[in-house]
Every structure is written in C-alpha cells, then in structure tokens.
mmCIF file of C-alpha atoms in Angstrom:
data_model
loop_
_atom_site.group_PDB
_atom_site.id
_atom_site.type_symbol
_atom_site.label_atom_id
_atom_site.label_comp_id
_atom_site.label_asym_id
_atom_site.label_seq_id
_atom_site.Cartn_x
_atom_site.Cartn_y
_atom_site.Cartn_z
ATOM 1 C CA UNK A 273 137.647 -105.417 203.145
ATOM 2 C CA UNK A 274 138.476 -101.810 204.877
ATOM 3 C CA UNK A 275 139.550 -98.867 203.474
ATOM 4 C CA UNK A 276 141.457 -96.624 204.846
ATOM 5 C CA UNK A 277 140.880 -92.968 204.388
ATOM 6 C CA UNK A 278 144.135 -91.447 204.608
ATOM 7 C CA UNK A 279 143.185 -88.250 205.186
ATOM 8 C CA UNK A 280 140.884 -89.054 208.001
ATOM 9 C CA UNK A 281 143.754 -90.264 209.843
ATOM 10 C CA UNK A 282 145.726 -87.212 209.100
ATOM 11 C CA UNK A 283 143.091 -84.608 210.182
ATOM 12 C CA UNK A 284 142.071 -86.597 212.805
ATOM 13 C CA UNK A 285 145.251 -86.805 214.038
ATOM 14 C CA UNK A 286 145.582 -83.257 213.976
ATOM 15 C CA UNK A 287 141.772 -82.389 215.314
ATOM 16 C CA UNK A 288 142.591 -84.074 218.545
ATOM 17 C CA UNK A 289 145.794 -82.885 218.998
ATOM 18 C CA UNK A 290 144.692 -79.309 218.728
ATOM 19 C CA UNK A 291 142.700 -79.788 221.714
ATOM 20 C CA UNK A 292 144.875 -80.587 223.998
ATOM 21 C CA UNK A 293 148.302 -80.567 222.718
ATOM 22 C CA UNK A 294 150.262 -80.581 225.983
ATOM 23 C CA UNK A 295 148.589 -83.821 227.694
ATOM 24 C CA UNK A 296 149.280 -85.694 223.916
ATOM 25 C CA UNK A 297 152.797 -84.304 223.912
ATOM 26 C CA UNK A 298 153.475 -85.826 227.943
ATOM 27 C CA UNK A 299 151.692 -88.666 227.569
ATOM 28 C CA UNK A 300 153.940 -89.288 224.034
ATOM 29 C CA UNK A 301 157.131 -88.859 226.464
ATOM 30 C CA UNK A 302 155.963 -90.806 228.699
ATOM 31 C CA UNK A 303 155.480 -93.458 226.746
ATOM 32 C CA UNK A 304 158.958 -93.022 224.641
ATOM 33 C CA UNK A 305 160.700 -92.752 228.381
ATOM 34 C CA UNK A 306 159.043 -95.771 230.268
ATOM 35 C CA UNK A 307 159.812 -97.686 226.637
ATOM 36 C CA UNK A 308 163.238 -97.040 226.293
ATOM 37 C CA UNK A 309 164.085 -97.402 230.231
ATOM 38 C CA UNK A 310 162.330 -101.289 229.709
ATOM 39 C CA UNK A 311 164.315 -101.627 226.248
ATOM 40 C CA UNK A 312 160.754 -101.634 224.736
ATOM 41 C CA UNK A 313 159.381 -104.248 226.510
ATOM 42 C CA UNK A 314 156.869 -101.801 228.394
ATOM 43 C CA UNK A 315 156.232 -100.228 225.014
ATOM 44 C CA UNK A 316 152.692 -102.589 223.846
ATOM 45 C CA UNK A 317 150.954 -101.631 226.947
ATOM 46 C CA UNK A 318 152.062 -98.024 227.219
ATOM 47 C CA UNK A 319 150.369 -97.392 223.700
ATOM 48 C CA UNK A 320 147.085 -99.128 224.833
ATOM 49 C CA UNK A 321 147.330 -96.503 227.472
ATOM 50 C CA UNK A 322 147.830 -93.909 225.187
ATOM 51 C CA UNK A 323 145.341 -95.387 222.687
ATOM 52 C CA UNK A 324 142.736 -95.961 225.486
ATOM 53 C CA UNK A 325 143.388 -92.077 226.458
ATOM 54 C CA UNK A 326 142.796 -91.277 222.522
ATOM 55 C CA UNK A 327 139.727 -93.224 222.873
ATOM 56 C CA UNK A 328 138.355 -91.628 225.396
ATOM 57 C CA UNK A 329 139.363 -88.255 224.324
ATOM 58 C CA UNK A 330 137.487 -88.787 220.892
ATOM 59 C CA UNK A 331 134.619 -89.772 222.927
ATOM 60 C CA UNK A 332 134.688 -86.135 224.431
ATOM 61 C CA UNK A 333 135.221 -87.422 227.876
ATOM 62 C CA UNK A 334 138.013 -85.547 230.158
ATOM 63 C CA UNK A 335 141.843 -87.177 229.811
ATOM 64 C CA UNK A 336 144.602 -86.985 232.285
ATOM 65 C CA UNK A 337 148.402 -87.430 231.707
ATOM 66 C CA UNK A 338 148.016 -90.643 233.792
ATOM 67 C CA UNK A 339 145.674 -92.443 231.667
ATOM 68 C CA UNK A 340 148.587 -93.310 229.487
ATOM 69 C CA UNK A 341 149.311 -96.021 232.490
ATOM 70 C CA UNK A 342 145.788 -97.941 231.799
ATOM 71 C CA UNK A 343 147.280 -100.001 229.629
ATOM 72 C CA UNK A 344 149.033 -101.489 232.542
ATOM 73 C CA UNK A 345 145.672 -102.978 233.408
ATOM 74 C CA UNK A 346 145.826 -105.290 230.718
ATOM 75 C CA UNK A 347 149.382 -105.826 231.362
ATOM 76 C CA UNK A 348 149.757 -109.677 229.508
ATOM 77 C CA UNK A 349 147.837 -109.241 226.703
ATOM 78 C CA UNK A 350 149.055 -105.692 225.679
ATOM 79 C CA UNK A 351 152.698 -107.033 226.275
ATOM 80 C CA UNK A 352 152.239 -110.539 224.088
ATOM 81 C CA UNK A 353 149.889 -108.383 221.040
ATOM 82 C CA UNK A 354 152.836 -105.800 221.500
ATOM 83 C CA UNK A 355 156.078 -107.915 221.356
ATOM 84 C CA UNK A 356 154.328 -110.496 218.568
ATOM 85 C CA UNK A 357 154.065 -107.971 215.993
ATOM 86 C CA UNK A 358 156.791 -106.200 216.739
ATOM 87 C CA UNK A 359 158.841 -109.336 216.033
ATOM 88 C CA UNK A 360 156.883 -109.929 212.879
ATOM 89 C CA UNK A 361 158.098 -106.618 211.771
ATOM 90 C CA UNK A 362 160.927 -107.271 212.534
ATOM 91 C CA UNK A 363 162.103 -110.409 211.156
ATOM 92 C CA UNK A 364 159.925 -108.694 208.504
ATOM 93 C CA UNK A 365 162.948 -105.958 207.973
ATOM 94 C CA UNK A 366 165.352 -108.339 208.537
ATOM 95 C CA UNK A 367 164.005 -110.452 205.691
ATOM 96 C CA UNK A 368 165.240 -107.676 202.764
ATOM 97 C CA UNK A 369 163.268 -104.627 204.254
ATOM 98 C CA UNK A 370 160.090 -105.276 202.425
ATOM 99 C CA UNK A 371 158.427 -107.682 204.248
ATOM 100 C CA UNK A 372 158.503 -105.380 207.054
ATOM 101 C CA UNK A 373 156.860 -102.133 205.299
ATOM 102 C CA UNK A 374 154.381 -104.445 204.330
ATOM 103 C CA UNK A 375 153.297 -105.343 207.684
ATOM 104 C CA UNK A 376 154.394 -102.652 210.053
ATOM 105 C CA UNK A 377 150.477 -101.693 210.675
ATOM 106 C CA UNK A 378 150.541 -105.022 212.812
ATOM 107 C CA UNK A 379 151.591 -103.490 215.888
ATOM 108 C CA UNK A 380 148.897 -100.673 216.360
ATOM 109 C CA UNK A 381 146.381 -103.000 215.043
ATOM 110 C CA UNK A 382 146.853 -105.453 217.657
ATOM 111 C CA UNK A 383 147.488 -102.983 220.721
ATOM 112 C CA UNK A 384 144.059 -100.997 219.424
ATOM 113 C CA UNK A 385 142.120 -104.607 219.848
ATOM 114 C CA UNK A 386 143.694 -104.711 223.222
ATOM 115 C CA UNK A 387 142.631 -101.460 223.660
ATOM 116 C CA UNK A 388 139.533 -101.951 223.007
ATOM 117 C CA UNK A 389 138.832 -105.326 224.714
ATOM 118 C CA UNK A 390 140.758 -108.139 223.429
ATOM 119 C CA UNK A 391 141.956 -110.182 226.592
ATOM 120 C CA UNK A 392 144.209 -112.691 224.231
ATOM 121 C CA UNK A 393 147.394 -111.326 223.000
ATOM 122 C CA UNK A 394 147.535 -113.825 220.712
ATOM 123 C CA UNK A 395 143.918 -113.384 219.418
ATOM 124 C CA UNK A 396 144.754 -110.031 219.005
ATOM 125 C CA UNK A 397 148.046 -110.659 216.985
ATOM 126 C CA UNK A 398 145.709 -113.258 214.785
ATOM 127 C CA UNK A 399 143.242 -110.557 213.999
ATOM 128 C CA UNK A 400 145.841 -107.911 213.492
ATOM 129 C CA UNK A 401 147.240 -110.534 211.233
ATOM 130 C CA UNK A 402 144.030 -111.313 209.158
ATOM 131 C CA UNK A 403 143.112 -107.320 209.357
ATOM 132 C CA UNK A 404 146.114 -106.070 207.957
ATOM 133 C CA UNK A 405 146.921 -108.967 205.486
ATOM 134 C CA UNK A 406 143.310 -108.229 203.950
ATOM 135 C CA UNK A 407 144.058 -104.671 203.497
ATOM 136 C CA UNK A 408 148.114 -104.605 203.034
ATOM 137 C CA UNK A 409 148.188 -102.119 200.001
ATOM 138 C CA UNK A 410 146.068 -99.921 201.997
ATOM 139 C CA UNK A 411 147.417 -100.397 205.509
ATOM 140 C CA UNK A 412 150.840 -100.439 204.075
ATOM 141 C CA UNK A 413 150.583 -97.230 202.354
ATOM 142 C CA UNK A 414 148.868 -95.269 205.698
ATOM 143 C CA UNK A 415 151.360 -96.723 207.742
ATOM 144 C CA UNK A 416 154.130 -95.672 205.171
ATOM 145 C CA UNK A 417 152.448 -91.716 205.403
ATOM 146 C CA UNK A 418 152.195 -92.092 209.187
ATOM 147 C CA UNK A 419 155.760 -93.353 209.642
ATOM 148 C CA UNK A 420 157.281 -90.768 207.753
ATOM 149 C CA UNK A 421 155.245 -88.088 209.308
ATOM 150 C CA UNK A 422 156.735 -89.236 212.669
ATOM 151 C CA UNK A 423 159.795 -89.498 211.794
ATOM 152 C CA UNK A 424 159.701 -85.799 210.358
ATOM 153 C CA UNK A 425 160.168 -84.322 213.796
ATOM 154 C CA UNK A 426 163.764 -85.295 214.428
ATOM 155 C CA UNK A 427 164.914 -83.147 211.199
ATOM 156 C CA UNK A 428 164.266 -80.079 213.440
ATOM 157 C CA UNK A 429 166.954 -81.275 216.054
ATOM 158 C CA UNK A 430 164.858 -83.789 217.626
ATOM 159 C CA UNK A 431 162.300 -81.013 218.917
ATOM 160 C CA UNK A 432 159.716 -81.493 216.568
ATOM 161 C CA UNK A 433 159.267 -84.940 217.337
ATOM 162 C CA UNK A 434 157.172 -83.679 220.285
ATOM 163 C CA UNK A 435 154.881 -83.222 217.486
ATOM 164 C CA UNK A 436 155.071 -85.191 214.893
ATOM 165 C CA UNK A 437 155.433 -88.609 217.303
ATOM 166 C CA UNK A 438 151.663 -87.687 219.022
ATOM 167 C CA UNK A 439 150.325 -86.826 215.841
ATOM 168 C CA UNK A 440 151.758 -89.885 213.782
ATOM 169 C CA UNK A 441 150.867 -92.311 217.469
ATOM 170 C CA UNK A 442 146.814 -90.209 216.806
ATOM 171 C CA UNK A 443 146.829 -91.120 212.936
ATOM 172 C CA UNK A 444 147.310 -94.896 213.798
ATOM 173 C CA UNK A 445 144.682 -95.027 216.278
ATOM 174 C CA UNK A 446 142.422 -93.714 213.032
ATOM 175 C CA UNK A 447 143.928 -96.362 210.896
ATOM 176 C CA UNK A 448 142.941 -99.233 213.340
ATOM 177 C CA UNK A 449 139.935 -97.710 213.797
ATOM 178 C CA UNK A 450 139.050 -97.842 210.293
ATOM 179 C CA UNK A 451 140.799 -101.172 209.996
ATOM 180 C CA UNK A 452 138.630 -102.904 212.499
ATOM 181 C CA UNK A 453 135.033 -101.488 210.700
ATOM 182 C CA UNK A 454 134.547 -98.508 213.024
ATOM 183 C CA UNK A 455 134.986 -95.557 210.367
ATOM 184 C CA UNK A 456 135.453 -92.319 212.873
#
C-alpha cells in the first residue's frame, strides 16, 4: 500500500511551477481550450501531454508549450484510460455524490500510466482501479485537497484559475507518482 504525502504534492506542485510559470499556465489553457472545443473528449490525452511535459520538466530536461500535444501520440489509449474513469466518476457522482469523491483520483492515475508507458487503456483503467481502491482514504483525501485548490482560482473572477488549475493539474502528477511506488 502507498502513501501519499500530501505535502509533497503541494510543494511540488508549487516547486515546478515556480520555474516556469508561463509555459505551465499555456500549456493549462491549452489543454482547458482543445477540451472544451472536443466537449472533453480530447481531454485524457491532452493531460498525458501535459503530464509527459511535467515529467520531463521534473527530470530537468527543457519543455516547450507544444509538448502538451504528445499525448496525441498515444492517442487510443490516453482517450479509453481518460473517458473510463471519467465515467466511473461520474456515475460515481451520480450515484449520491460519494461514490464519486471516493474515486475521483482514477482519472490522473490512469492518464499518468499512459503517460508513462501503458499502451492499454483498459490496463491502465484496471491499475488505476486496483491503485486507487488500495489507497482510497488516502487518494481520496489528496484528491479532495487538490480539487479544492483548483477550484480556488475561479473565486478571484476566474483569473486565478490560471494558477490554481496548473498547480492543482502539478499536485496530481505527485499523487500518481506516489501512487504508482515512485516517491518524488
């Protein structure tokens, strides 16, 4: 079983973001524009982009705005591990709210194993599944702090959510990470 370290998330989050706060604040629109404009469809393989570009900014390598389009190379499996947990959450909200805090760290669990190499959707969506379900009261809690941290931003007339979106997107990148066994 993982734990999460909730403040390693947090000031990781942060860390990164302080480098380079315009490219995480583009590549954050970009992603919110090309996911709206596809009513969310595009949205599972814009964040394994984004997470891939978080990845490779941790690593210390240079980023560009357009690496938030990589996901695009993994096009089916980032849309299937994308719209599968999405659904569970869902049907998870639909099912009296609940359900769907519970499990709402699916979705960046599965895109970060697509990120990082799964070539099955559906593989990834299983070991989302068995990931998060292991560590709900954790992952449910992280995701809870991350969500409302991200949704923070739109208090100050929808401007701050240029930072508190990258920041919260950054946090659950950490939280997979962890999730997964590879403590940052």
């Amino acid at each position: 079983m993982a734990s999460i370290h909730l403040g390693a998330c947090l000031s990781g989050g942060w860390k990164l973001f302080k480098r380079n706060p315009v490219n995480h604040v583009v590549a954050w629109l970009l992603v919110g524009v090309v996911g709206s404009i596809s009513a969310g469809l595009l949205i599972g393989p814009m964040l394994v982009g984004y997470m891939r570009m978080i990845e490779r900014e941790t690593r210390g390598e240079a980023v560009q705005i357009g690496d938030v389009f990589r996901g695009f190379d993994d096009f089916v499996p980032a849309f299937v591990a994308g719209l599968i947990s999405s659904l569970v959450v869902s049907l998870g909200f639909m099912l009296c709210f609940i359900p769907g805090l519970l499990v709402m760290a699916l979705p960046p669990v599965a895109l970060f194993l697509v990120a990082r190499g799964e070539r099955d959707g559906v593989a990834a969506f299983s070991q989302a599944w068995s990931i998060v379900t292991k560590n709900l009261g954790s992952a449910f809690f992280c995701s809870l702090v991350l969500g409302i941290v991200g949704s923070l931003g739109f208090l100050l007339c929808w401007v701050g959510a240029l930072l508190t979106l990258p920041l919260s997107t950054i946090g659950s990148y950490y939280m997979a990470r962890q999730l997964v066994g590879d403590e940052p």
